[in-house]
Amino acid sequence: MSGKSLMNNTNNIGPSMLPCGTPDVTEDQPEATQSTTTLWVRPIWCDMKTDGGGWILIGRKNSSVTWTVPSNSNPVEPFGEPHWSSSLGDAPILDFRVQMATQEDFGATRAHWFFRLHNKRPLKNLLVVNEGGCGRLSPGIGDVSYVKDLQTGKIVTTKFRCSHFGTYYPKSSKYGWDMMNFCLEKPCPLGFAFHHKYSDQIDYSGAFSYSTSSSTSGFTHDSTSFVGCDNRK
């Protein structure tokens, strides 16, 4: 695993996405053999071409709404049902990629970028609050080093720090952004907008964005590209 991850918003992600696997069990052999045996038991889909490869498909959705996208342990497939993977929460990531298209044709991509983080962190800690450039009331993807536009192949900003995700809730509350982190590690049949113990929807936000003119982006901030919703909008 390269530490990269991919969220895709198209129905066809093109020929660069192929089935692969992740190492689930590693067994050290006797020193005399100087070798390691790795058992590949969890099927996943990988992109080994875009920007050097190493991308793992961790989520797929087919609308702007993010809050009702469930998570489960089934592999996220390019043509499968929209959902997040709940099996890769411990995977260390350095890059997080977002791609959006308006048609099934991969050539209809309208936005395609990735965040490079300053430091690797587990996927289950993707969203942060009051750190990494995200304010105490602004949870999001923080600690961003730079943003690269994959349609132009250029780094578009090195001053951006936080992609505002949605409504603030206290950490470990299992609401909103904190629930999204939880869903990247544990199954969430209804999506992150629902508390893990209740079936009532309590959140109507969830977005990924960036800005080339501000250190923070979101629905109420200056955004160059924006995918998702904020407070039902």
Tab-separated table of C-alpha atoms in Angstrom:
chain	number	residue	atom	x	y	z
A	1	MET	CA	0.000	0.000	0.000
A	2	SER	CA	1.359	3.388	-0.975
A	3	GLY	CA	-0.535	5.488	1.536
A	4	LYS	CA	-2.644	7.188	-1.124
A	5	SER	CA	-6.433	6.986	-1.203
A	6	LEU	CA	-9.111	7.894	-3.737
A	7	MET	CA	-12.702	9.061	-3.546
A	8	ASN	CA	-14.452	8.852	-6.910
A	9	ASN	CA	-17.714	10.475	-8.012
A	10	THR	CA	-18.013	8.942	-11.482
A	11	ASN	CA	-19.743	5.830	-12.770
A	12	ASN	CA	-16.744	4.941	-14.917
A	13	ILE	CA	-13.238	5.598	-13.698
A	14	GLY	CA	-11.491	4.437	-16.823
A	15	PRO	CA	-8.935	1.769	-17.694
A	16	SER	CA	-6.401	2.913	-15.087
A	17	MET	CA	-8.440	1.354	-12.243
A	18	LEU	CA	-7.703	-2.356	-11.803
A	19	PRO	CA	-8.459	-4.946	-9.096
A	20	CYS	CA	-5.632	-5.518	-6.647
A	21	GLY	CA	-5.279	-6.462	-2.992
A	22	THR	CA	-3.983	-5.284	0.357
A	23	PRO	CA	-1.599	-7.175	2.621
A	24	ASP	CA	-3.660	-8.491	5.518
A	25	VAL	CA	-1.251	-10.840	7.243
A	26	THR	CA	2.535	-10.725	7.161
A	27	GLU	CA	4.477	-13.660	8.535
A	28	ASP	CA	8.218	-13.310	9.130
A	29	GLN	CA	10.226	-16.278	7.930
A	30	PRO	CA	13.400	-17.692	9.576
A	31	GLU	CA	16.396	-15.400	9.253
A	32	ALA	CA	18.123	-17.899	6.977
A	33	THR	CA	15.573	-17.287	4.235
A	34	GLN	CA	15.678	-13.490	4.556
A	35	SER	CA	12.179	-13.318	3.086
A	36	THR	CA	8.649	-12.357	4.016
A	37	THR	CA	5.391	-14.036	3.063
A	38	THR	CA	2.392	-11.753	2.532
A	39	LEU	CA	-1.171	-13.060	2.251
A	40	TRP	CA	-3.394	-10.894	0.022
A	41	VAL	CA	-6.921	-11.458	1.254
A	42	ARG	CA	-8.857	-8.184	0.871
A	43	PRO	CA	-9.742	-7.321	-2.746
A	44	ILE	CA	-9.635	-3.615	-3.581
A	45	TRP	CA	-9.415	-1.482	-6.710
A	46	CYS	CA	-6.243	0.465	-7.427
A	47	ASP	CA	-5.096	3.112	-9.894
A	48	MET	CA	-1.424	2.551	-10.672
A	49	LYS	CA	-1.163	5.155	-13.445
A	50	THR	CA	-2.532	8.547	-12.379
A	51	ASP	CA	0.223	10.812	-11.040
A	52	GLY	CA	2.568	7.913	-10.394
A	53	GLY	CA	-0.074	5.461	-9.185
A	54	GLY	CA	-0.621	4.007	-5.736
A	55	TRP	CA	-4.269	5.121	-5.427
A	56	ILE	CA	-6.816	2.953	-3.624
A	57	LEU	CA	-10.537	3.364	-4.319
A	58	ILE	CA	-12.082	3.928	-0.885
A	59	GLY	CA	-15.396	5.565	-1.769
A	60	ARG	CA	-17.879	6.034	-4.577
A	61	LYS	CA	-21.041	8.117	-4.814
A	62	ASN	CA	-23.356	9.071	-7.669
A	63	SER	CA	-24.817	12.363	-6.427
A	64	SER	CA	-23.713	15.485	-4.579
A	65	VAL	CA	-25.184	14.141	-1.328
A	66	THR	CA	-22.586	12.570	0.948
A	67	TRP	CA	-24.422	12.156	4.245
A	68	THR	CA	-26.455	9.054	3.280
A	69	VAL	CA	-23.603	7.136	1.633
A	70	PRO	CA	-23.163	3.992	3.763
A	71	SER	CA	-19.916	2.279	4.645
A	72	ASN	CA	-19.289	-1.453	4.794
A	73	SER	CA	-16.562	-4.055	4.398
A	74	ASN	CA	-17.409	-4.850	0.766
A	75	PRO	CA	-14.827	-3.732	-1.811
A	76	VAL	CA	-15.615	-0.361	-3.406
A	77	GLU	CA	-15.947	-1.147	-7.117
A	78	PRO	CA	-15.892	1.308	-10.052
A	79	PHE	CA	-19.321	0.140	-11.231
A	80	GLY	CA	-20.696	-1.036	-7.897
A	81	GLU	CA	-23.107	0.403	-5.368
A	82	PRO	CA	-22.109	3.768	-3.847
A	83	HIS	CA	-20.461	3.319	-0.460
A	84	TRP	CA	-17.329	3.921	1.578
A	85	SER	CA	-14.951	1.175	2.616
A	86	SER	CA	-14.938	0.445	6.344
A	87	SER	CA	-12.012	-1.985	6.037
A	88	LEU	CA	-9.140	0.432	5.483
A	89	GLY	CA	-9.386	2.686	8.529
A	90	ASP	CA	-5.882	1.857	9.722
A	91	ALA	CA	-4.307	2.445	6.302
A	92	PRO	CA	-1.779	5.317	6.453
A	93	ILE	CA	-2.537	7.968	3.834
A	94	LEU	CA	-0.450	10.842	2.550
A	95	ASP	CA	-2.656	11.903	-0.385
A	96	PHE	CA	-6.454	12.098	-0.660
A	97	ARG	CA	-7.924	12.398	-4.145
A	98	VAL	CA	-11.351	13.656	-5.256
A	99	GLN	CA	-12.772	13.214	-8.754
A	100	MET	CA	-16.169	14.351	-10.062
A	101	ALA	CA	-17.817	13.809	-13.457
A	102	THR	CA	-21.237	14.709	-14.856
A	103	GLN	CA	-21.521	11.685	-17.147
A	104	GLU	CA	-20.532	8.044	-17.125
A	105	ASP	CA	-17.789	8.780	-19.634
A	106	PHE	CA	-14.514	9.264	-17.785
A	107	GLY	CA	-13.750	12.117	-20.184
A	108	ALA	CA	-16.598	14.135	-18.650
A	109	THR	CA	-14.586	14.856	-15.506
A	110	ARG	CA	-15.331	18.341	-14.168
A	111	ALA	CA	-13.066	18.404	-11.106
A	112	HIS	CA	-10.085	16.246	-10.200
A	113	TRP	CA	-7.546	17.051	-7.509
A	114	PHE	CA	-5.708	15.666	-4.517
A	115	PHE	CA	-4.581	16.960	-1.146
A	116	ARG	CA	-0.996	16.193	-0.134
A	117	LEU	CA	-0.776	16.059	3.653
A	118	HIS	CA	2.226	17.213	5.647
A	119	ASN	CA	2.292	13.918	7.537
A	120	LYS	CA	0.797	10.477	7.039
A	121	ARG	CA	-2.165	9.589	9.219
A	122	PRO	CA	-4.647	6.696	9.375
A	123	LEU	CA	-7.634	7.024	7.077
A	124	LYS	CA	-9.897	6.801	10.141
A	125	ASN	CA	-8.378	10.138	11.252
A	126	LEU	CA	-8.959	11.837	7.907
A	127	LEU	CA	-11.010	14.685	9.396
A	128	VAL	CA	-9.647	16.861	12.197
A	129	VAL	CA	-10.747	19.883	14.197
A	130	ASN	CA	-8.781	22.612	15.987
A	131	GLU	CA	-5.524	21.446	14.405
A	132	GLY	CA	-3.755	21.341	11.063
A	133	GLY	CA	-5.199	24.689	9.998
A	134	CYS	CA	-8.811	23.706	10.759
A	135	GLY	CA	-10.386	25.973	13.382
A	136	ARG	CA	-11.989	24.834	16.614
A	137	LEU	CA	-15.432	25.014	14.967
A	138	SER	CA	-14.353	23.991	11.456
A	139	PRO	CA	-13.791	20.231	11.086
A	140	GLY	CA	-12.239	19.118	7.828
A	141	ILE	CA	-9.259	17.640	6.032
A	142	GLY	CA	-6.460	19.588	7.687
A	143	ASP	CA	-2.666	19.619	7.698
A	144	VAL	CA	-2.664	20.048	3.900
A	145	SER	CA	0.752	20.720	2.377
A	146	TYR	CA	-0.415	21.453	-1.158
A	147	VAL	CA	-3.210	20.810	-3.655
A	148	LYS	CA	-2.557	19.401	-7.117
A	149	ASP	CA	-5.042	19.765	-9.973
A	150	LEU	CA	-4.894	16.468	-11.860
A	151	GLN	CA	-6.603	17.935	-14.925
A	152	THR	CA	-3.702	20.312	-15.496
A	153	GLY	CA	-1.028	18.325	-13.672
A	154	LYS	CA	-0.007	21.428	-11.718
A	155	ILE	CA	0.270	22.221	-8.019
A	156	VAL	CA	-2.244	25.052	-7.664
A	157	THR	CA	-1.574	26.137	-4.078
A	158	THR	CA	0.883	25.577	-1.248
A	159	LYS	CA	-0.900	27.955	1.136
A	160	PHE	CA	-4.113	25.977	1.550
A	161	ARG	CA	-4.524	24.169	4.894
A	162	CYS	CA	-8.103	22.997	5.587
A	163	SER	CA	-10.975	21.649	3.481
A	164	HIS	CA	-14.023	22.395	5.658
A	165	PHE	CA	-16.216	19.273	5.823
A	166	GLY	CA	-19.364	20.321	7.643
A	167	THR	CA	-21.068	21.151	10.924
A	168	TYR	CA	-19.023	21.190	14.116
A	169	TYR	CA	-19.672	18.579	16.792
A	170	PRO	CA	-17.393	17.771	19.744
A	171	LYS	CA	-14.747	15.153	19.082
A	172	SER	CA	-15.796	11.600	20.027
A	173	SER	CA	-19.467	12.638	19.854
A	174	LYS	CA	-20.147	10.214	16.970
A	175	TYR	CA	-21.943	12.991	15.105
A	176	GLY	CA	-21.185	14.530	11.700
A	177	TRP	CA	-17.469	14.728	10.915
A	178	ASP	CA	-16.525	12.500	13.855
A	179	MET	CA	-19.041	9.925	12.648
A	180	MET	CA	-17.494	10.127	9.163
A	181	ASN	CA	-14.147	9.109	10.658
A	182	PHE	CA	-15.909	6.308	12.530
A	183	CYS	CA	-17.532	5.088	9.288
A	184	LEU	CA	-14.120	4.780	7.635
A	185	GLU	CA	-13.266	2.153	10.248
A	186	LYS	CA	-16.622	0.571	11.147
A	187	PRO	CA	-19.728	-0.219	9.042
A	188	CYS	CA	-22.370	2.536	8.926
A	189	PRO	CA	-25.462	1.124	7.163
A	190	LEU	CA	-27.242	4.498	6.953
A	191	GLY	CA	-24.291	6.835	6.424
A	192	PHE	CA	-22.388	9.225	8.667
A	193	ALA	CA	-25.375	11.589	9.119
A	194	PHE	CA	-26.941	9.065	11.488
A	195	HIS	CA	-25.680	8.308	14.980
A	196	HIS	CA	-24.379	4.748	15.280
A	197	LYS	CA	-27.022	3.940	17.927
A	198	TYR	CA	-30.017	5.754	16.429
A	199	SER	CA	-31.822	5.899	13.079
A	200	ASP	CA	-32.633	9.619	13.190
A	201	GLN	CA	-30.707	11.833	10.789
A	202	ILE	CA	-28.862	14.574	12.645
A	203	ASP	CA	-26.591	16.053	9.981
A	204	TYR	CA	-27.106	17.511	6.493
A	205	SER	CA	-23.578	18.501	5.519
A	206	GLY	CA	-20.464	16.882	4.115
A	207	ALA	CA	-18.173	18.325	1.450
A	208	PHE	CA	-14.685	18.262	-0.037
A	209	SER	CA	-13.200	21.413	-1.538
A	210	TYR	CA	-10.131	23.576	-1.901
A	211	SER	CA	-9.256	27.210	-2.527
A	212	THR	CA	-6.362	28.785	-4.391
A	213	SER	CA	-6.886	32.151	-2.679
A	214	SER	CA	-7.574	31.185	0.941
A	215	SER	CA	-6.145	28.813	3.541
A	216	THR	CA	-9.640	27.401	4.205
A	217	SER	CA	-12.417	26.367	1.828
A	218	GLY	CA	-16.051	25.338	2.136
A	219	PHE	CA	-19.587	26.398	1.276
A	220	THR	CA	-19.290	29.611	3.305
A	221	HIS	CA	-15.637	30.138	2.354
A	222	ASP	CA	-13.877	30.947	-0.876
A	223	SER	CA	-13.724	27.678	-2.852
A	224	THR	CA	-12.111	26.992	-6.209
A	225	SER	CA	-13.685	23.510	-6.420
A	226	PHE	CA	-16.447	22.115	-4.209
A	227	VAL	CA	-18.096	18.670	-4.085
A	228	GLY	CA	-20.877	17.891	-1.616
A	229	CYS	CA	-23.429	19.782	0.470
A	230	ASP	CA	-23.533	22.106	3.465
A	231	ASN	CA	-26.638	22.459	5.650
A	232	ARG	CA	-28.912	20.915	2.967
A	233	LYS	CA	-27.490	23.193	0.222
